[in-house]
Short mmCIF file of N, CA, C and O in Angstrom, two decimals:
data_model
loop_
_atom_site.label_atom_id
_atom_site.label_comp_id
_atom_site.label_asym_id
_atom_site.label_seq_id
_atom_site.Cartn_x
_atom_site.Cartn_y
_atom_site.Cartn_z
N MET A 28 27.71 -27.42 101.97
CA MET A 28 28.48 -27.78 103.09
C MET A 28 27.96 -29.17 103.58
O MET A 28 26.80 -29.35 103.72
N ALA A 29 28.93 -30.04 103.81
CA ALA A 29 28.54 -31.39 104.31
C ALA A 29 27.89 -31.38 105.65
O ALA A 29 28.32 -30.33 106.40
N ALA A 30 27.10 -32.28 105.97
CA ALA A 30 26.39 -32.25 107.22
C ALA A 30 27.46 -32.34 108.38
O ALA A 30 27.24 -31.57 109.46
N SER A 31 28.55 -33.09 108.30
CA SER A 31 29.41 -33.22 109.43
C SER A 31 30.23 -31.88 109.56
O SER A 31 30.51 -31.53 110.68
N SER A 32 30.61 -31.24 108.54
CA SER A 32 31.34 -29.96 108.60
C SER A 32 30.44 -28.86 109.10
O SER A 32 30.80 -28.07 109.96
N ARG A 33 29.13 -28.87 108.83
CA ARG A 33 28.11 -27.89 109.32
C ARG A 33 27.98 -28.16 110.83
O ARG A 33 28.01 -27.22 111.55
N ALA A 34 27.90 -29.36 111.24
CA ALA A 34 27.82 -29.66 112.73
C ALA A 34 29.15 -29.25 113.47
O ALA A 34 29.09 -28.60 114.54
N GLN A 35 30.19 -29.45 112.75
CA GLN A 35 31.49 -29.08 113.38
C GLN A 35 31.61 -27.47 113.46
O GLN A 35 31.95 -26.95 114.60
N VAL A 36 31.22 -26.78 112.51
CA VAL A 36 31.13 -25.35 112.50
C VAL A 36 30.15 -24.81 113.64
O VAL A 36 30.48 -23.88 114.36
N LEU A 37 29.04 -25.42 113.69
CA LEU A 37 27.99 -24.93 114.73
C LEU A 37 28.54 -25.21 116.11
O LEU A 37 28.38 -24.44 117.07
N ASP A 38 29.25 -26.39 116.26
CA ASP A 38 29.85 -26.72 117.63
C ASP A 38 30.85 -25.75 118.00
O ASP A 38 31.03 -25.26 119.09
N LEU A 39 31.65 -25.36 116.95
CA LEU A 39 32.80 -24.38 117.24
C LEU A 39 32.21 -23.02 117.54
O LEU A 39 32.70 -22.36 118.41
N TYR A 40 31.12 -22.65 116.85
CA TYR A 40 30.49 -21.40 117.09
C TYR A 40 29.97 -21.31 118.49
O TYR A 40 30.17 -20.30 119.24
N ARG A 41 29.29 -22.31 118.96
CA ARG A 41 28.65 -22.38 120.26
C ARG A 41 29.78 -22.42 121.29
O ARG A 41 29.77 -21.61 122.37
N ALA A 42 30.86 -23.08 121.04
CA ALA A 42 32.00 -23.16 122.09
C ALA A 42 32.65 -21.80 122.21
O ALA A 42 33.02 -21.30 123.26
N MET A 43 32.91 -21.07 121.05
CA MET A 43 33.47 -19.77 121.10
C MET A 43 32.53 -18.81 121.89
O MET A 43 33.05 -18.01 122.66
N LEU A 44 31.30 -18.86 121.64
CA LEU A 44 30.44 -17.92 122.30
C LEU A 44 30.26 -18.25 123.79
O LEU A 44 30.37 -17.38 124.63
N ARG A 45 30.27 -19.58 123.99
CA ARG A 45 30.14 -19.95 125.49
C ARG A 45 31.44 -19.51 126.27
O ARG A 45 31.44 -18.96 127.39
N GLU A 46 32.57 -19.80 125.64
CA GLU A 46 33.84 -19.43 126.28
C GLU A 46 34.07 -17.95 126.40
O GLU A 46 34.54 -17.40 127.41
N SER A 47 33.65 -17.17 125.38
CA SER A 47 33.84 -15.68 125.43
C SER A 47 32.92 -15.02 126.56
O SER A 47 33.26 -13.94 127.01
N LYS A 48 31.81 -15.75 126.89
CA LYS A 48 30.98 -15.20 128.01
C LYS A 48 31.67 -15.31 129.40
O LYS A 48 31.17 -14.78 130.33
N HIS A 49 32.76 -15.94 129.38
CA HIS A 49 33.57 -16.10 130.69
C HIS A 49 34.47 -14.94 130.97
O HIS A 49 35.09 -14.99 132.04
N PHE A 50 34.68 -14.10 130.05
CA PHE A 50 35.57 -12.92 130.19
C PHE A 50 34.97 -12.12 131.36
O PHE A 50 33.79 -11.79 131.40
N SER A 51 35.92 -11.80 132.33
CA SER A 51 35.43 -11.08 133.48
C SER A 51 35.16 -9.57 133.13
O SER A 51 34.26 -8.97 133.76
N ALA A 52 35.89 -9.04 132.25
CA ALA A 52 35.73 -7.62 131.83
C ALA A 52 34.63 -7.49 130.85
O ALA A 52 34.66 -8.20 129.81
N TYR A 53 33.73 -6.56 131.15
CA TYR A 53 32.51 -6.39 130.26
C TYR A 53 32.95 -6.03 128.85
O TYR A 53 32.42 -6.53 127.96
N ASN A 54 33.86 -5.14 128.69
CA ASN A 54 34.20 -4.69 127.31
C ASN A 54 34.78 -5.81 126.46
O ASN A 54 34.49 -5.95 125.31
N TYR A 55 35.63 -6.54 127.10
CA TYR A 55 36.24 -7.81 126.31
C TYR A 55 35.12 -8.79 126.01
O TYR A 55 35.05 -9.35 124.90
N ARG A 56 34.21 -8.94 127.02
CA ARG A 56 33.14 -10.00 126.77
C ARG A 56 32.20 -9.54 125.56
O ARG A 56 31.99 -10.29 124.60
N THR A 57 31.81 -8.26 125.64
CA THR A 57 30.90 -7.88 124.58
C THR A 57 31.53 -7.84 123.16
O THR A 57 30.91 -8.09 122.23
N TYR A 58 32.84 -7.31 123.23
CA TYR A 58 33.61 -7.26 121.99
C TYR A 58 33.77 -8.71 121.43
O TYR A 58 33.61 -8.86 120.15
N ALA A 59 34.16 -9.68 122.31
CA ALA A 59 34.37 -11.06 121.68
C ALA A 59 33.10 -11.62 121.14
O ALA A 59 33.10 -12.21 120.08
N VAL A 60 31.95 -11.47 121.76
CA VAL A 60 30.66 -11.94 121.33
C VAL A 60 30.29 -11.34 120.02
O VAL A 60 29.93 -12.05 119.03
N ARG A 61 30.46 -9.97 119.89
CA ARG A 61 30.11 -9.35 118.67
C ARG A 61 31.02 -9.71 117.54
O ARG A 61 30.56 -9.95 116.40
N ARG A 62 32.26 -9.85 117.85
CA ARG A 62 33.23 -10.22 116.80
C ARG A 62 33.04 -11.68 116.25
O ARG A 62 33.15 -11.91 115.05
N ILE A 63 32.71 -12.57 117.17
CA ILE A 63 32.44 -13.93 116.80
C ILE A 63 31.24 -13.99 115.89
O ILE A 63 31.28 -14.69 114.80
N ARG A 64 30.21 -13.29 116.33
CA ARG A 64 28.98 -13.33 115.55
C ARG A 64 29.20 -12.79 114.07
O ARG A 64 28.69 -13.34 113.12
N ASP A 65 29.90 -11.64 114.05
CA ASP A 65 30.10 -10.94 112.72
C ASP A 65 30.99 -11.85 111.87
O ASP A 65 30.66 -11.96 110.69
N ALA A 66 32.04 -12.44 112.40
CA ALA A 66 32.86 -13.34 111.61
C ALA A 66 32.12 -14.52 111.01
O ALA A 66 32.23 -14.74 109.84
N PHE A 67 31.37 -15.08 111.83
CA PHE A 67 30.58 -16.28 111.36
C PHE A 67 29.50 -15.83 110.25
O PHE A 67 29.27 -16.59 109.30
N ARG A 68 28.90 -14.72 110.47
CA ARG A 68 27.89 -14.22 109.55
C ARG A 68 28.50 -13.81 108.18
O ARG A 68 28.03 -14.12 107.21
N GLU A 69 29.71 -13.29 108.35
CA GLU A 69 30.53 -12.88 107.11
C GLU A 69 30.89 -14.04 106.31
O GLU A 69 30.89 -13.91 105.03
N ASN A 70 31.07 -15.24 106.92
CA ASN A 70 31.59 -16.29 106.14
C ASN A 70 30.54 -17.51 106.06
O ASN A 70 30.87 -18.55 105.73
N LYS A 71 29.29 -17.15 106.23
CA LYS A 71 28.22 -18.16 106.23
C LYS A 71 27.95 -18.74 104.78
O LYS A 71 27.35 -19.73 104.61
N ASN A 72 28.26 -17.95 103.81
CA ASN A 72 28.06 -18.29 102.39
C ASN A 72 29.13 -19.02 101.66
O ASN A 72 29.08 -19.18 100.49
N VAL A 73 30.16 -19.23 102.45
CA VAL A 73 31.42 -19.92 101.85
C VAL A 73 31.10 -21.31 101.43
O VAL A 73 30.54 -22.04 102.29
N GLU A 74 31.38 -21.67 100.22
CA GLU A 74 31.01 -23.04 99.70
C GLU A 74 32.18 -23.87 99.45
O GLU A 74 32.08 -25.15 99.46
N ASP A 75 33.39 -23.40 99.24
CA ASP A 75 34.59 -24.07 98.87
C ASP A 75 35.09 -24.90 100.26
O ASP A 75 35.36 -24.21 101.27
N PRO A 76 35.19 -26.21 100.01
CA PRO A 76 35.59 -27.02 101.25
C PRO A 76 36.97 -26.73 101.72
O PRO A 76 37.15 -26.79 103.03
N VAL A 77 37.85 -26.36 100.95
CA VAL A 77 39.18 -26.04 101.37
C VAL A 77 39.19 -24.80 102.23
O VAL A 77 39.86 -24.70 103.33
N GLU A 78 38.51 -23.77 101.80
CA GLU A 78 38.37 -22.45 102.47
C GLU A 78 37.64 -22.68 103.78
O GLU A 78 37.95 -22.07 104.80
N ILE A 79 36.56 -23.54 103.78
CA ILE A 79 35.85 -23.81 104.92
C ILE A 79 36.73 -24.50 106.00
O ILE A 79 36.71 -24.07 107.17
N GLN A 80 37.56 -25.39 105.58
CA GLN A 80 38.49 -26.03 106.58
C GLN A 80 39.54 -25.08 107.05
O GLN A 80 39.87 -25.09 108.20
N THR A 81 40.01 -24.19 106.22
CA THR A 81 40.90 -23.12 106.59
C THR A 81 40.30 -22.24 107.75
O THR A 81 40.99 -21.89 108.71
N LEU A 82 39.06 -21.85 107.49
CA LEU A 82 38.38 -20.98 108.45
C LEU A 82 38.07 -21.78 109.77
O LEU A 82 38.14 -21.23 110.87
N VAL A 83 37.79 -23.05 109.63
CA VAL A 83 37.54 -23.84 110.81
C VAL A 83 38.81 -23.83 111.61
O VAL A 83 38.82 -23.82 112.88
N ASN A 84 39.95 -24.17 110.95
CA ASN A 84 41.18 -24.28 111.62
C ASN A 84 41.50 -22.88 112.36
O ASN A 84 42.09 -22.89 113.52
N LYS A 85 41.31 -21.76 111.73
CA LYS A 85 41.53 -20.46 112.24
C LYS A 85 40.63 -20.29 113.45
O LYS A 85 41.14 -19.74 114.52
N ALA A 86 39.40 -20.67 113.42
CA ALA A 86 38.44 -20.53 114.50
C ALA A 86 38.92 -21.41 115.68
O ALA A 86 38.80 -20.95 116.82
N LYS A 87 39.49 -22.60 115.35
CA LYS A 87 39.91 -23.41 116.55
C LYS A 87 41.15 -22.76 117.26
O LYS A 87 41.22 -22.79 118.46
N ARG A 88 42.02 -22.10 116.39
CA ARG A 88 43.18 -21.36 117.09
C ARG A 88 42.55 -20.17 117.94
O ARG A 88 43.03 -19.89 119.02
N ASP A 89 41.63 -19.58 117.35
CA ASP A 89 41.01 -18.37 118.05
C ASP A 89 40.38 -18.82 119.35
O ASP A 89 40.35 -18.08 120.30
N LEU A 90 39.72 -19.95 119.27
CA LEU A 90 39.02 -20.46 120.44
C LEU A 90 40.07 -20.79 121.63
O LEU A 90 39.82 -20.38 122.79
N GLU A 91 41.19 -21.34 121.22
CA GLU A 91 42.26 -21.50 122.15
C GLU A 91 42.82 -20.16 122.82
O GLU A 91 43.07 -20.03 123.98
N ILE A 92 42.92 -19.16 121.93
CA ILE A 92 43.32 -17.85 122.36
C ILE A 92 42.31 -17.24 123.30
O ILE A 92 42.59 -16.67 124.31
N ILE A 93 40.96 -17.44 123.03
CA ILE A 93 39.95 -17.00 123.93
C ILE A 93 40.07 -17.65 125.23
O ILE A 93 40.01 -17.04 126.31
N ARG A 94 40.29 -18.97 125.26
CA ARG A 94 40.42 -19.70 126.53
C ARG A 94 41.70 -19.20 127.35
O ARG A 94 41.51 -19.00 128.62
N ARG A 95 42.73 -18.95 126.65
CA ARG A 95 43.95 -18.48 127.37
C ARG A 95 43.66 -16.98 128.04
O ARG A 95 44.05 -16.84 129.16
N GLN A 96 43.08 -16.18 127.17
CA GLN A 96 42.80 -14.82 127.68
C GLN A 96 41.75 -14.82 128.75
O GLN A 96 41.81 -13.96 129.71
N VAL A 97 40.80 -15.76 128.78
CA VAL A 97 39.96 -15.75 129.90
C VAL A 97 40.69 -16.14 131.19
O VAL A 97 40.37 -15.59 132.26
N LEU A 98 41.50 -17.19 131.04
CA LEU A 98 42.31 -17.55 132.28
C LEU A 98 43.11 -16.34 132.79
O LEU A 98 43.15 -16.17 133.97
N ILE A 99 43.80 -15.65 131.82
CA ILE A 99 44.69 -14.51 132.22
C ILE A 99 43.70 -13.46 132.86
O ILE A 99 44.10 -12.87 133.88
N GLY A 100 42.51 -13.13 132.36
CA GLY A 100 41.64 -12.19 132.83
C GLY A 100 41.21 -12.48 134.27
O GLY A 100 40.84 -11.60 135.02
N GLN A 101 40.98 -13.82 134.56
CA GLN A 101 40.52 -14.32 135.77
C GLN A 101 41.61 -14.09 136.94
O GLN A 101 41.22 -14.05 138.21
N LEU A 102 42.87 -13.96 136.46
CA LEU A 102 43.89 -13.74 137.53
C LEU A 102 43.92 -12.21 138.04
O LEU A 102 44.38 -12.01 139.13
N TYR A 103 43.29 -11.41 137.34
CA TYR A 103 43.24 -9.97 137.80
C TYR A 103 41.77 -9.57 137.91
O TYR A 103 41.07 -9.49 136.96
N SER A 104 41.52 -9.33 139.11
CA SER A 104 40.06 -8.90 139.34
C SER A 104 39.92 -7.40 139.10
O SER A 104 40.79 -6.58 139.38
N THR A 105 38.75 -7.05 138.63
CA THR A 105 38.36 -5.67 138.32
C THR A 105 36.99 -5.37 138.85
O THR A 105 36.17 -6.29 139.06
N ASP A 106 36.73 -4.10 139.19
CA ASP A 106 35.39 -3.75 139.65
C ASP A 106 34.45 -3.75 138.41
O ASP A 106 34.82 -3.58 137.29
N LYS A 107 33.16 -4.13 138.65
CA LYS A 107 32.12 -4.13 137.68
C LYS A 107 31.92 -2.72 137.15
O LYS A 107 31.91 -1.79 138.02
N LEU A 108 31.49 -2.56 135.99
CA LEU A 108 31.24 -1.26 135.34
C LEU A 108 29.76 -0.94 135.76
O LEU A 108 28.92 -1.73 136.14
N VAL A 109 29.45 0.37 135.61
CA VAL A 109 28.07 0.79 135.99
C VAL A 109 27.03 0.00 135.06
O VAL A 109 25.93 -0.20 135.50
N ILE A 110 27.43 -0.09 133.78
CA ILE A 110 26.57 -0.70 132.75
C ILE A 110 26.18 -2.21 133.08
O ILE A 110 25.18 -2.74 132.71
N GLU A 111 27.08 -2.85 133.91
CA GLU A 111 26.79 -4.33 134.26
C GLU A 111 25.78 -4.41 135.33
O GLU A 111 25.73 -3.54 136.17
N LYS A 112 25.23 -5.47 135.47
CA LYS A 112 24.15 -5.67 136.46
C LYS A 112 24.94 -5.87 137.80
O LYS A 112 25.76 -6.73 138.03
N GLN A 113 24.47 -4.99 138.69
CA GLN A 113 25.03 -5.10 140.09
C GLN A 113 24.19 -5.86 141.03
O GLN A 113 22.98 -5.74 141.01
N GLU A 114 24.81 -6.67 141.82
CA GLU A 114 24.03 -7.44 142.80
C GLU A 114 23.71 -6.55 143.94
O GLU A 114 24.54 -5.84 144.46
N GLU A 115 22.52 -6.63 144.32
CA GLU A 115 22.00 -5.81 145.55
C GLU A 115 22.49 -6.49 146.80
O GLU A 115 22.35 -7.68 146.96
N PRO A 116 23.11 -5.71 147.80
CA PRO A 116 23.51 -6.25 149.04
C PRO A 116 22.26 -6.77 149.82
O PRO A 116 21.25 -6.00 149.85
N ARG A 117 22.28 -7.92 150.41
CA ARG A 117 21.18 -8.43 151.17
C ARG A 117 21.29 -8.09 152.57
O ARG A 117 22.36 -8.07 153.12
N THR A 118 20.13 -7.65 153.11
CA THR A 118 20.18 -7.20 154.57
C THR A 118 19.44 -8.23 155.40
O THR A 118 18.72 -8.99 155.09
#
């Protein structure tokens, strides 16, 4: 993999992880992070430049989907789950 495409892939990976951590719903957030990591690990040994570019384009589309879904999720507030860290009320 060329250095520029490697940097592009790493930037895309980081952007997807960063954006997926903005999901307000715990289940969506953990699923997105797990799915992103699994997908990148699954394709880390791909050598064909055409296939790499195809995967990068798919990841860019997926990043836009994540951004849209985060915005939609922020429109609807939900209570935190028990498993999530609860803030203690200050007295």
